[in-house]
PDB file of C-alpha atoms in Angstrom:
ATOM      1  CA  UNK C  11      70.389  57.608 119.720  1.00 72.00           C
ATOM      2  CA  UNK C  12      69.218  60.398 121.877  1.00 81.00           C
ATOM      3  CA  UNK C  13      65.718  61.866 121.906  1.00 88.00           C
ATOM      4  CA  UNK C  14      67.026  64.874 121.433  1.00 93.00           C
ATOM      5  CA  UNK C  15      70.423  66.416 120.486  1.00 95.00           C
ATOM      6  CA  UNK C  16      71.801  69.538 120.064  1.00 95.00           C
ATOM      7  CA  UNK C  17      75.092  71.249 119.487  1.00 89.00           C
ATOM      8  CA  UNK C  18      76.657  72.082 123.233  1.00 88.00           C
ATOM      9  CA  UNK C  19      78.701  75.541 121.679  1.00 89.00           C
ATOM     10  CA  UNK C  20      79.766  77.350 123.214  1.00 93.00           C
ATOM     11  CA  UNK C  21      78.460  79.682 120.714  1.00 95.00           C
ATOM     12  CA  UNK C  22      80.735  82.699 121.909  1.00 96.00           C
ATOM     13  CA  UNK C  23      78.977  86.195 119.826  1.00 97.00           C
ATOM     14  CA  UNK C  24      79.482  89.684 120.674  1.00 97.00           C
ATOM     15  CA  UNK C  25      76.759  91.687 121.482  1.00 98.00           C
ATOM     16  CA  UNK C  26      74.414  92.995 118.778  1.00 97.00           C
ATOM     17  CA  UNK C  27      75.123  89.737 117.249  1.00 97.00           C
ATOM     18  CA  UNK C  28      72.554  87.115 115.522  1.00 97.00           C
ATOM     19  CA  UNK C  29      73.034  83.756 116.843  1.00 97.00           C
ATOM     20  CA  UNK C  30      71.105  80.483 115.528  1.00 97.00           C
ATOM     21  CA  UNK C  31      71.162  76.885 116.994  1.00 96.00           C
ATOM     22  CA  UNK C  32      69.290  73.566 116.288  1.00 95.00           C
ATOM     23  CA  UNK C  33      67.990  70.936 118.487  1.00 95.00           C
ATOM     24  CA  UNK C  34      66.980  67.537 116.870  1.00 95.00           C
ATOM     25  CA  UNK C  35      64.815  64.868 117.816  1.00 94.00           C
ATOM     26  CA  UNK C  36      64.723  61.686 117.178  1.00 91.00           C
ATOM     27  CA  UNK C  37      60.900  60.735 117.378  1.00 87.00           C
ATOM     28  CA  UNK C  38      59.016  62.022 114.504  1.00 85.00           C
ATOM     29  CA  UNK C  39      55.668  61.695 116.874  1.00 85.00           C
ATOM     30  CA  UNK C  40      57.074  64.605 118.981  1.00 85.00           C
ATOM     31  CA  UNK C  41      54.092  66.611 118.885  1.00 83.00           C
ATOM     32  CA  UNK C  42      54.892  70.006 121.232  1.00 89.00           C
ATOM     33  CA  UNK C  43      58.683  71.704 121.997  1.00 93.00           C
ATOM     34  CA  UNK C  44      59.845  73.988 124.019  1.00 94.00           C
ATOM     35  CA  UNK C  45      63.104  76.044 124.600  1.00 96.00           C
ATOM     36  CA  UNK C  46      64.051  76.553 128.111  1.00 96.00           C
ATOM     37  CA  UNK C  47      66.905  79.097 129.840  1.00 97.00           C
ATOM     38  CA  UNK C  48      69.127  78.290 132.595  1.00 97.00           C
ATOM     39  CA  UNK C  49      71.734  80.108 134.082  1.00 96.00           C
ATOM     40  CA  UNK C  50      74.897  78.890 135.643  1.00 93.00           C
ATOM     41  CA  UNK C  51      73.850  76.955 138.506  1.00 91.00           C
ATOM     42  CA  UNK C  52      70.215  78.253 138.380  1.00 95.00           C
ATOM     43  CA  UNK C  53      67.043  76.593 137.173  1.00 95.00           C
ATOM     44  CA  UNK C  54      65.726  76.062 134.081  1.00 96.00           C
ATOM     45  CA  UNK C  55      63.266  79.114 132.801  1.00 95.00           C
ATOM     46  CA  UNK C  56      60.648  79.229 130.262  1.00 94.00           C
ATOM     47  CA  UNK C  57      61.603  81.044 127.384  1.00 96.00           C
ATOM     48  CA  UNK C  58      59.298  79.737 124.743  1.00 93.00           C
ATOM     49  CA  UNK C  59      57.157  77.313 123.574  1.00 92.00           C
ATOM     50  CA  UNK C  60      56.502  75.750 119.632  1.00 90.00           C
ATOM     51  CA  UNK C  61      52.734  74.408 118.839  1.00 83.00           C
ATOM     52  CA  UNK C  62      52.819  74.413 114.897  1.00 84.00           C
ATOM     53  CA  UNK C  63      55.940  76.088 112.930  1.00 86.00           C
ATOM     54  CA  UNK C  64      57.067  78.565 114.856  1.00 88.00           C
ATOM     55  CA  UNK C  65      56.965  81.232 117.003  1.00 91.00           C
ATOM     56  CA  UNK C  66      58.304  84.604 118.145  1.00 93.00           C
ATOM     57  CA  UNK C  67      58.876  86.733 121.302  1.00 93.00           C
ATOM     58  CA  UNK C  68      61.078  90.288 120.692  1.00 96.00           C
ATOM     59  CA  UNK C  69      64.253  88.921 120.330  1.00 97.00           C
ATOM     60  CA  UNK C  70      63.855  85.565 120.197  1.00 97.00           C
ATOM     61  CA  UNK C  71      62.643  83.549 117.176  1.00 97.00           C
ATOM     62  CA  UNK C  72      61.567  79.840 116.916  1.00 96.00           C
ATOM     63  CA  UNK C  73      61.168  78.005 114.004  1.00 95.00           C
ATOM     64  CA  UNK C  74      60.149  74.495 113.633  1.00 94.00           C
ATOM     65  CA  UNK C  75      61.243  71.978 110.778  1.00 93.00           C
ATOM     66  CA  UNK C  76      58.932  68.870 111.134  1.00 92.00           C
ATOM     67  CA  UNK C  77      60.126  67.368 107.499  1.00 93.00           C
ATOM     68  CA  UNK C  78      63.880  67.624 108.929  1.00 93.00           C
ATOM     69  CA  UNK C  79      63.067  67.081 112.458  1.00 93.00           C
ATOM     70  CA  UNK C  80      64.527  69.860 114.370  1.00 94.00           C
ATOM     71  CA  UNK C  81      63.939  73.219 115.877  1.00 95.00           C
ATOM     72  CA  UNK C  82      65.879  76.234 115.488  1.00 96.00           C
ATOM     73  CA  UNK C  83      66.380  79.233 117.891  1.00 97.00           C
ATOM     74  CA  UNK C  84      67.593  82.585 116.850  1.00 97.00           C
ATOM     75  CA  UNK C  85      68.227  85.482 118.984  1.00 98.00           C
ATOM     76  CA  UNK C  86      68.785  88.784 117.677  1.00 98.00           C
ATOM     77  CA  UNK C  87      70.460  91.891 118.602  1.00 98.00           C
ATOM     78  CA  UNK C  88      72.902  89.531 121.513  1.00 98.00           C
ATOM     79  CA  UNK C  89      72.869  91.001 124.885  1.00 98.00           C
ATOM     80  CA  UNK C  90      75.072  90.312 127.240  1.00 97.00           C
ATOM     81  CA  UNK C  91      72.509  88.998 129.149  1.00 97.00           C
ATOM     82  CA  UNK C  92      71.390  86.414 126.527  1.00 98.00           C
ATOM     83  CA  UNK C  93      74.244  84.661 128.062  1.00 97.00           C
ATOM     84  CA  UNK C  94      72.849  80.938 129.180  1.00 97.00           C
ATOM     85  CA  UNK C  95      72.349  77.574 128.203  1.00 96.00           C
ATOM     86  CA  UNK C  96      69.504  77.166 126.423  1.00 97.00           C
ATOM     87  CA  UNK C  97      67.450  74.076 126.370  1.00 97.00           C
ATOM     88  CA  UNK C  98      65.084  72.168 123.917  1.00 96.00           C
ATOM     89  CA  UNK C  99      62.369  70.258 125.112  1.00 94.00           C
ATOM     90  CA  UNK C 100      60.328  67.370 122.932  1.00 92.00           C
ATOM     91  CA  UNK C 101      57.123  66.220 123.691  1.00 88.00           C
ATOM     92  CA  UNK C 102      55.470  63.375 123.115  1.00 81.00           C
ATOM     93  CA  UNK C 103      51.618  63.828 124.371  1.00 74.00           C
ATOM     94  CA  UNK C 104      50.290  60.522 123.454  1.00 72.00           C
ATOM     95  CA  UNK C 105      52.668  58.494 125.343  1.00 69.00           C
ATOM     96  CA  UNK C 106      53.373  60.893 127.809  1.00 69.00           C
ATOM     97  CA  UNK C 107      57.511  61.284 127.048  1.00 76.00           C
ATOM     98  CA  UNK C 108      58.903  64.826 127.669  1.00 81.00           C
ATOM     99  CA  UNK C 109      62.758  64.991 127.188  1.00 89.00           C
ATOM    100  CA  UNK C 110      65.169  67.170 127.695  1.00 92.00           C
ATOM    101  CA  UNK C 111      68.483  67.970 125.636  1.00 94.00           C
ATOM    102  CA  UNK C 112      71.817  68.669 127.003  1.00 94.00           C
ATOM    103  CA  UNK C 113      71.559  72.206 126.311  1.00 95.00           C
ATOM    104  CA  UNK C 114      73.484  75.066 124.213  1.00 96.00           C
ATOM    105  CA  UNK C 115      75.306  77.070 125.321  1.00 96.00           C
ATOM    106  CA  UNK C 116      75.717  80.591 124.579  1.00 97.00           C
ATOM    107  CA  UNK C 117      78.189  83.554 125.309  1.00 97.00           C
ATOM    108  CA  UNK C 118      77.596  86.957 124.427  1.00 97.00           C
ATOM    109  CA  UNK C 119      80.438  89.192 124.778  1.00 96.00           C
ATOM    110  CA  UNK C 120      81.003  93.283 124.874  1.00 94.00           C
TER     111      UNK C 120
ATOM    112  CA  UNK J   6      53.441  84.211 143.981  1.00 65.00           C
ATOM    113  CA  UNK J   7      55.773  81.904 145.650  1.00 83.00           C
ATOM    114  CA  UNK J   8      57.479  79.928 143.308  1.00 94.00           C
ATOM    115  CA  UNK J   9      58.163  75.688 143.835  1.00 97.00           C
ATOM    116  CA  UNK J  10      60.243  75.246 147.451  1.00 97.00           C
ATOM    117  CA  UNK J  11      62.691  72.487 147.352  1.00 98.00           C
ATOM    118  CA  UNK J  12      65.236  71.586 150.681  1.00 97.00           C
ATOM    119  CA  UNK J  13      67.446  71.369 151.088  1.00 97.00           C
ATOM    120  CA  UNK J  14      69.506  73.427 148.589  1.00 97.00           C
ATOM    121  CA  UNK J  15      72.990  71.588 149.403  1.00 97.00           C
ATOM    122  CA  UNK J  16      73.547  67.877 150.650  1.00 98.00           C
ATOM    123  CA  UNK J  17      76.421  65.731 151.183  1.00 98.00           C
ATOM    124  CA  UNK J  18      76.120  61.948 152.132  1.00 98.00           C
ATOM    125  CA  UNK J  19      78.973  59.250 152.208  1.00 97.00           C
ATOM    126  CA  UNK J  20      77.866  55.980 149.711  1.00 96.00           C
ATOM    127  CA  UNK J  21      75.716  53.464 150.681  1.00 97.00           C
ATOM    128  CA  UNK J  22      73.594  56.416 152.728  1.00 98.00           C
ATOM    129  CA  UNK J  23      69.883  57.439 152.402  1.00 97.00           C
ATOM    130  CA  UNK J  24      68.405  60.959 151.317  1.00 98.00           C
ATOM    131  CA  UNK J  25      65.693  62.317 150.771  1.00 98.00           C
ATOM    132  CA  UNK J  26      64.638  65.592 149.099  1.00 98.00           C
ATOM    133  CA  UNK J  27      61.376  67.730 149.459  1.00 98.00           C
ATOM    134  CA  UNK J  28      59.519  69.505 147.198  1.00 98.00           C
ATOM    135  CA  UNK J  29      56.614  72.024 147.951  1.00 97.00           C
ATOM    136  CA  UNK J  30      54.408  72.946 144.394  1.00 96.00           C
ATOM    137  CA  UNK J  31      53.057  75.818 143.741  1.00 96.00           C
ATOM    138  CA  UNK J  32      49.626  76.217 145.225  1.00 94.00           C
ATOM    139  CA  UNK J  33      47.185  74.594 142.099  1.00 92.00           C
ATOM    140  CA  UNK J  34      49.339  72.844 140.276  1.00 94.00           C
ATOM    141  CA  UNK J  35      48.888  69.044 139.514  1.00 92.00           C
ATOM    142  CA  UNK J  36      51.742  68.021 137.876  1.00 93.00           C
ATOM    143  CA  UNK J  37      54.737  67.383 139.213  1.00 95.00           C
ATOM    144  CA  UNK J  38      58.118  66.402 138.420  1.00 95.00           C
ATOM    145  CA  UNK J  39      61.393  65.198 139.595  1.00 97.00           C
ATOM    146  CA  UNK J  40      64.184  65.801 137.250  1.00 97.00           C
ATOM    147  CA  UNK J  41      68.143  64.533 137.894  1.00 97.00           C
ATOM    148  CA  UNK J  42      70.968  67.366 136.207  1.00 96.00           C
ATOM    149  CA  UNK J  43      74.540  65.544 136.238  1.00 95.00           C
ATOM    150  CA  UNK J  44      76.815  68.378 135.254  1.00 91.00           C
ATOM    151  CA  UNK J  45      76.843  69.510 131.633  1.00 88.00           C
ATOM    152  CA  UNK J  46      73.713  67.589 130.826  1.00 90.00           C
ATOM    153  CA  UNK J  47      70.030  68.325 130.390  1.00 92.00           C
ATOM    154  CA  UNK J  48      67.548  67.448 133.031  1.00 94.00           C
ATOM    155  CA  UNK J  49      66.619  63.503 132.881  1.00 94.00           C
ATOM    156  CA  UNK J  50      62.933  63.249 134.042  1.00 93.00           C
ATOM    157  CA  UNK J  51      62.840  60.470 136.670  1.00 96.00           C
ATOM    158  CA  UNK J  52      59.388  60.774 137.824  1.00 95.00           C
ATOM    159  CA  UNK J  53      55.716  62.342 137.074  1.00 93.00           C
ATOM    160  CA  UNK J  54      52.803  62.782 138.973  1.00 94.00           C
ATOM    161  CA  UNK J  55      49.285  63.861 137.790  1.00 91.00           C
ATOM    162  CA  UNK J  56      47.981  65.275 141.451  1.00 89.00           C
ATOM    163  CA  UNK J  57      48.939  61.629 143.385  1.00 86.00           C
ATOM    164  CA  UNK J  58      49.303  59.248 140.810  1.00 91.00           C
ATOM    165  CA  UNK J  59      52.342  58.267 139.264  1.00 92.00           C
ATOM    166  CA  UNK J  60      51.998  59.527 135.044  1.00 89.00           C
ATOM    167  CA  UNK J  61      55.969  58.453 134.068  1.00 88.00           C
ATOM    168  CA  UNK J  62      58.501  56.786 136.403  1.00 93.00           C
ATOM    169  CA  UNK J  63      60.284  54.926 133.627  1.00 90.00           C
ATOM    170  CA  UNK J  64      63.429  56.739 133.929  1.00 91.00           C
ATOM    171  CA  UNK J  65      63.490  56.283 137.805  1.00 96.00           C
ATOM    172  CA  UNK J  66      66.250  53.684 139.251  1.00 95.00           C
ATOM    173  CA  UNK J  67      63.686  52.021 141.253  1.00 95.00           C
ATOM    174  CA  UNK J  68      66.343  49.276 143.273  1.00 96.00           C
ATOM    175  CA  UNK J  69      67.658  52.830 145.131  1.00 97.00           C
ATOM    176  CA  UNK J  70      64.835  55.273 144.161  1.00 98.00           C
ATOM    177  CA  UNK J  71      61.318  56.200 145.339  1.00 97.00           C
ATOM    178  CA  UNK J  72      59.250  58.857 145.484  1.00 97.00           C
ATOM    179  CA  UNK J  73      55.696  60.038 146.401  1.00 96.00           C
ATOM    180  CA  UNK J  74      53.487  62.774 146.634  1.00 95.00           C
ATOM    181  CA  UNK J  75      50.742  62.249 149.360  1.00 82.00           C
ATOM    182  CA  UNK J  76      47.437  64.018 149.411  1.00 85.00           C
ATOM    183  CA  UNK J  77      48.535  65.582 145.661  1.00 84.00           C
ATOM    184  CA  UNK J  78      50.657  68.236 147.357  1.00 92.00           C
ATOM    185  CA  UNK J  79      54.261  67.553 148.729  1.00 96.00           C
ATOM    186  CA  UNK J  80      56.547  65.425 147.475  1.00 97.00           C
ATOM    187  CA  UNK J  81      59.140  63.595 148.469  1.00 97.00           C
ATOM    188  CA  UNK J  82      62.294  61.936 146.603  1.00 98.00           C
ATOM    189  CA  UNK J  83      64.464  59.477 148.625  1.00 98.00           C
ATOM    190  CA  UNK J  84      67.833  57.590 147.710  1.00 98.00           C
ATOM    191  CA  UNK J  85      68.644  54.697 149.428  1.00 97.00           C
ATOM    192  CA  UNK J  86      71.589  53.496 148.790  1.00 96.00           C
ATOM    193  CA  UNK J  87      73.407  56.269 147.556  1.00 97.00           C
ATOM    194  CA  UNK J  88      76.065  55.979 145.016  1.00 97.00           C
ATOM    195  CA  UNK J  89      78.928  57.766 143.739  1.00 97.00           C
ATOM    196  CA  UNK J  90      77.004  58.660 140.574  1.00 97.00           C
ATOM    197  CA  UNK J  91      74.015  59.740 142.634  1.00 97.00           C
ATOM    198  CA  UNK J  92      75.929  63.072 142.511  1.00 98.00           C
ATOM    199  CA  UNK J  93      73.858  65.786 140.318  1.00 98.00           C
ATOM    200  CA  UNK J  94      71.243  68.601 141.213  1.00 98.00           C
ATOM    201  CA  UNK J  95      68.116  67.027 141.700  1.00 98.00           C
ATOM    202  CA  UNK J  96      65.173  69.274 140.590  1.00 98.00           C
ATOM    203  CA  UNK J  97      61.487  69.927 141.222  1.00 98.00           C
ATOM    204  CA  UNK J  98      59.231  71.218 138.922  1.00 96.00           C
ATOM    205  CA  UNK J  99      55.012  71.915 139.002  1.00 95.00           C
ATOM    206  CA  UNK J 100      52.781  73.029 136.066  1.00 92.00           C
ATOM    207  CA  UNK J 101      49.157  73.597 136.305  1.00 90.00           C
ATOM    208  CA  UNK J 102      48.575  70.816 134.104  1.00 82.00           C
ATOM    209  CA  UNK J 103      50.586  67.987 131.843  1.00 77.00           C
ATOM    210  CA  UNK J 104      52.631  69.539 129.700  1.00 75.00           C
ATOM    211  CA  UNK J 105      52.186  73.155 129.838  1.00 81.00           C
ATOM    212  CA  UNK J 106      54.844  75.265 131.255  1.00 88.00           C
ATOM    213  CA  UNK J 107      56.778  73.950 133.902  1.00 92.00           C
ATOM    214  CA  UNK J 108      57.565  76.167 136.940  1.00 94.00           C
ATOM    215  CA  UNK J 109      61.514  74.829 138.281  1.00 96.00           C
ATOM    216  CA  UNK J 110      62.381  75.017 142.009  1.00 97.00           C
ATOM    217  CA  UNK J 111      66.148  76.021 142.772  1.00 97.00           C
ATOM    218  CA  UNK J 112      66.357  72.489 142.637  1.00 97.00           C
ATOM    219  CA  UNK J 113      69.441  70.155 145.497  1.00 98.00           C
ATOM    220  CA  UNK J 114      72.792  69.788 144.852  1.00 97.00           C
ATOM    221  CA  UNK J 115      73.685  66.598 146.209  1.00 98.00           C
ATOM    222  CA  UNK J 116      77.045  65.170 146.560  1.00 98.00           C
ATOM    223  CA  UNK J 117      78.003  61.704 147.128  1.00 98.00           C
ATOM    224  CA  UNK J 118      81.492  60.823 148.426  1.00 97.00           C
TER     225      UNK J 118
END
């Protein structure tokens, strides 16, 4: 089983749209996430991280289910420029394991 | 600021050759990565250094792989023998310490024929 999974879409919305994904991990130890951006043939981006159950940036909404073992991403209000793959990351501090999913991807369309 | 350097951006090799990649940091930053994207896939995390020292290299194919990162700096990533599945962009990433946000180069593109 992989550390962490999620659902590869494409998620195809038009814009002003809500769009939601999970990610799930495997390893209930996973202690830190994070939910990166990349762009065809670009490099993964930042876009948020998740300490505790959630958080929130404009747009963008986190939430974390520790019970269920997966995080969540919403984004609100689709631009066309949401447009990406988006990435969840799982930590594992202790024994030093960071891994990556095989990204979402999303399509927002006029 | 500058952002992580990596060259170079585009490499071809036949089989069998060697590689190597290099990766500049940004300036301050101890951690270091080395991440391998095959198409469609996430990044797979193939090595980790804290400043010098080597923090994760369980993911790295160490019969064809090696990498290091002299004086806590530079780093270098070398393939030797390539193979046909060698083929993926091959990315560098810094953060000012473990764990916090990661800072991506624009990362090689190598292809192996």
């Amino acid at each position: 089983r992989k550390e962490v999974e999620q659902d590869p879409g494409p998620f195809n919305v038009p814009e002003g749209a809500t769009v939601a994904f999970n990610c799930t991990y495997s390893n209930s130890a996973s202690q830190s996430f994070f939910w990166y951006r990349q762009d065809c043939r670009k490099e993964p981006k930042l876009l948020m991280s998740v300490y505790s159950s959630g958080n929130e940036d404009g747009r963008f909404t986190a939430q974390l289910n520790r019970a269920s073992q997966y995080i969540s991403l919403l984004i609100r209000d689709s631009k066309l420029s949401d447009s990406a793959t988006y990435l969840c990351v799982a930590l594992l501090i202790n024994d030093y394991k960071l891994s990556f999913g095989a990204g979402t991807t999303v399509t927002v369309r006029a | 600021e500058a952002g992580v350097a990596q060259s170079p951006r585009y490499k071809i090799i036949e089989k069998r050759q060697s590689v190597a990649f290099w990766c500049n940091p940004i300036s301050g930053h101890a951690t270091l990565y080395w991440y391998q994207q095959i198409l469609g896939q996430g990044p797979k995390l193939l090595i980790q250094f804290q400043n010098n020292g080597v923090v994760d290299d369980s993911q790295l194919p160490k019969d064809r792989f090696s990498a290091e990162r002299l004086k806590g700096v530079d780093s270098t990533l070398k393939i030797q023998p390539a193979k046909l599945e060698d083929s993926a962009v091959y990315l560098c990433a810094s953060s000012i310490l473990a764990y916090n946000e990661q800072f991506f180069g624009p990362g090689t593109r190598l292809t192996v024929l």
